[in-house]
């Protein structure tokens, strides 16, 4: 979505188009779409908390 809405001339994103796409976005099945380790339950929450503490 970002690459499709990048304005080369101004070197910026077209925020109006991106906002419209996000507002019309349906549900995302994150586990099917990405390999995210933080998406489920307390185990994911603890992993995320530990990664945030490290940063």
mmCIF file of C-alpha atoms in Angstrom:
data_model
loop_
_atom_site.group_PDB
_atom_site.id
_atom_site.type_symbol
_atom_site.label_atom_id
_atom_site.label_comp_id
_atom_site.label_asym_id
_atom_site.label_seq_id
_atom_site.Cartn_x
_atom_site.Cartn_y
_atom_site.Cartn_z
ATOM 1 C CA UNK A 1 0.000 0.000 0.000
ATOM 2 C CA UNK A 2 2.823 2.395 0.826
ATOM 3 C CA UNK A 3 4.693 1.817 -2.417
ATOM 4 C CA UNK A 4 1.498 2.178 -4.440
ATOM 5 C CA UNK A 5 0.750 5.578 -2.875
ATOM 6 C CA UNK A 6 4.193 7.143 -2.901
ATOM 7 C CA UNK A 7 4.399 10.406 -4.848
ATOM 8 C CA UNK A 8 7.767 10.521 -6.569
ATOM 9 C CA UNK A 9 7.541 14.208 -7.407
ATOM 10 C CA UNK A 10 7.064 15.333 -3.800
ATOM 11 C CA UNK A 11 8.894 12.338 -2.233
ATOM 12 C CA UNK A 12 5.952 11.883 0.159
ATOM 13 C CA UNK A 13 3.080 9.516 0.696
ATOM 14 C CA UNK A 14 -0.386 10.415 -0.566
ATOM 15 C CA UNK A 15 -1.937 10.518 2.888
ATOM 16 C CA UNK A 16 -5.475 11.056 1.557
ATOM 17 C CA UNK A 17 -5.399 7.856 -0.506
ATOM 18 C CA UNK A 18 -3.781 5.852 2.294
ATOM 19 C CA UNK A 19 -6.344 7.125 4.807
ATOM 20 C CA UNK A 20 -9.206 6.133 2.506
ATOM 21 C CA UNK A 21 -7.746 2.661 2.037
ATOM 22 C CA UNK A 22 -7.266 2.188 5.784
ATOM 23 C CA UNK A 23 -10.803 3.330 6.540
ATOM 24 C CA UNK A 24 -12.166 0.792 4.052
ATOM 25 C CA UNK A 25 -9.884 -1.983 5.207
ATOM 26 C CA UNK A 26 -11.609 -5.154 6.280
ATOM 27 C CA UNK A 27 -10.480 -7.625 8.882
ATOM 28 C CA UNK A 28 -6.919 -8.933 8.616
ATOM 29 C CA UNK A 29 -6.091 -12.505 9.517
ATOM 30 C CA UNK A 30 -2.635 -11.644 10.920
ATOM 31 C CA UNK A 31 -1.416 -15.196 11.618
ATOM 32 C CA UNK A 32 -2.241 -16.194 8.040
ATOM 33 C CA UNK A 33 -0.730 -13.028 6.564
ATOM 34 C CA UNK A 34 2.499 -12.698 8.519
ATOM 35 C CA UNK A 35 4.774 -14.616 10.818
ATOM 36 C CA UNK A 36 4.167 -12.503 13.913
ATOM 37 C CA UNK A 37 5.289 -13.852 17.252
ATOM 38 C CA UNK A 38 3.221 -11.376 19.296
ATOM 39 C CA UNK A 39 -0.278 -12.098 18.038
ATOM 40 C CA UNK A 40 -1.596 -14.601 20.552
ATOM 41 C CA UNK A 41 -2.167 -14.642 24.295
ATOM 42 C CA UNK A 42 0.036 -13.991 27.269
ATOM 43 C CA UNK A 43 3.075 -15.658 25.727
ATOM 44 C CA UNK A 44 3.017 -13.139 22.868
ATOM 45 C CA UNK A 45 2.484 -10.279 25.322
ATOM 46 C CA UNK A 46 5.504 -11.348 27.369
ATOM 47 C CA UNK A 47 7.687 -11.625 24.244
ATOM 48 C CA UNK A 48 6.630 -8.150 23.161
ATOM 49 C CA UNK A 49 7.259 -6.706 26.640
ATOM 50 C CA UNK A 50 10.734 -8.233 26.729
ATOM 51 C CA UNK A 51 11.581 -6.843 23.288
ATOM 52 C CA UNK A 52 10.386 -3.376 24.303
ATOM 53 C CA UNK A 53 12.524 -3.452 27.464
ATOM 54 C CA UNK A 54 15.595 -4.289 25.375
ATOM 55 C CA UNK A 55 15.058 -1.295 23.092
#
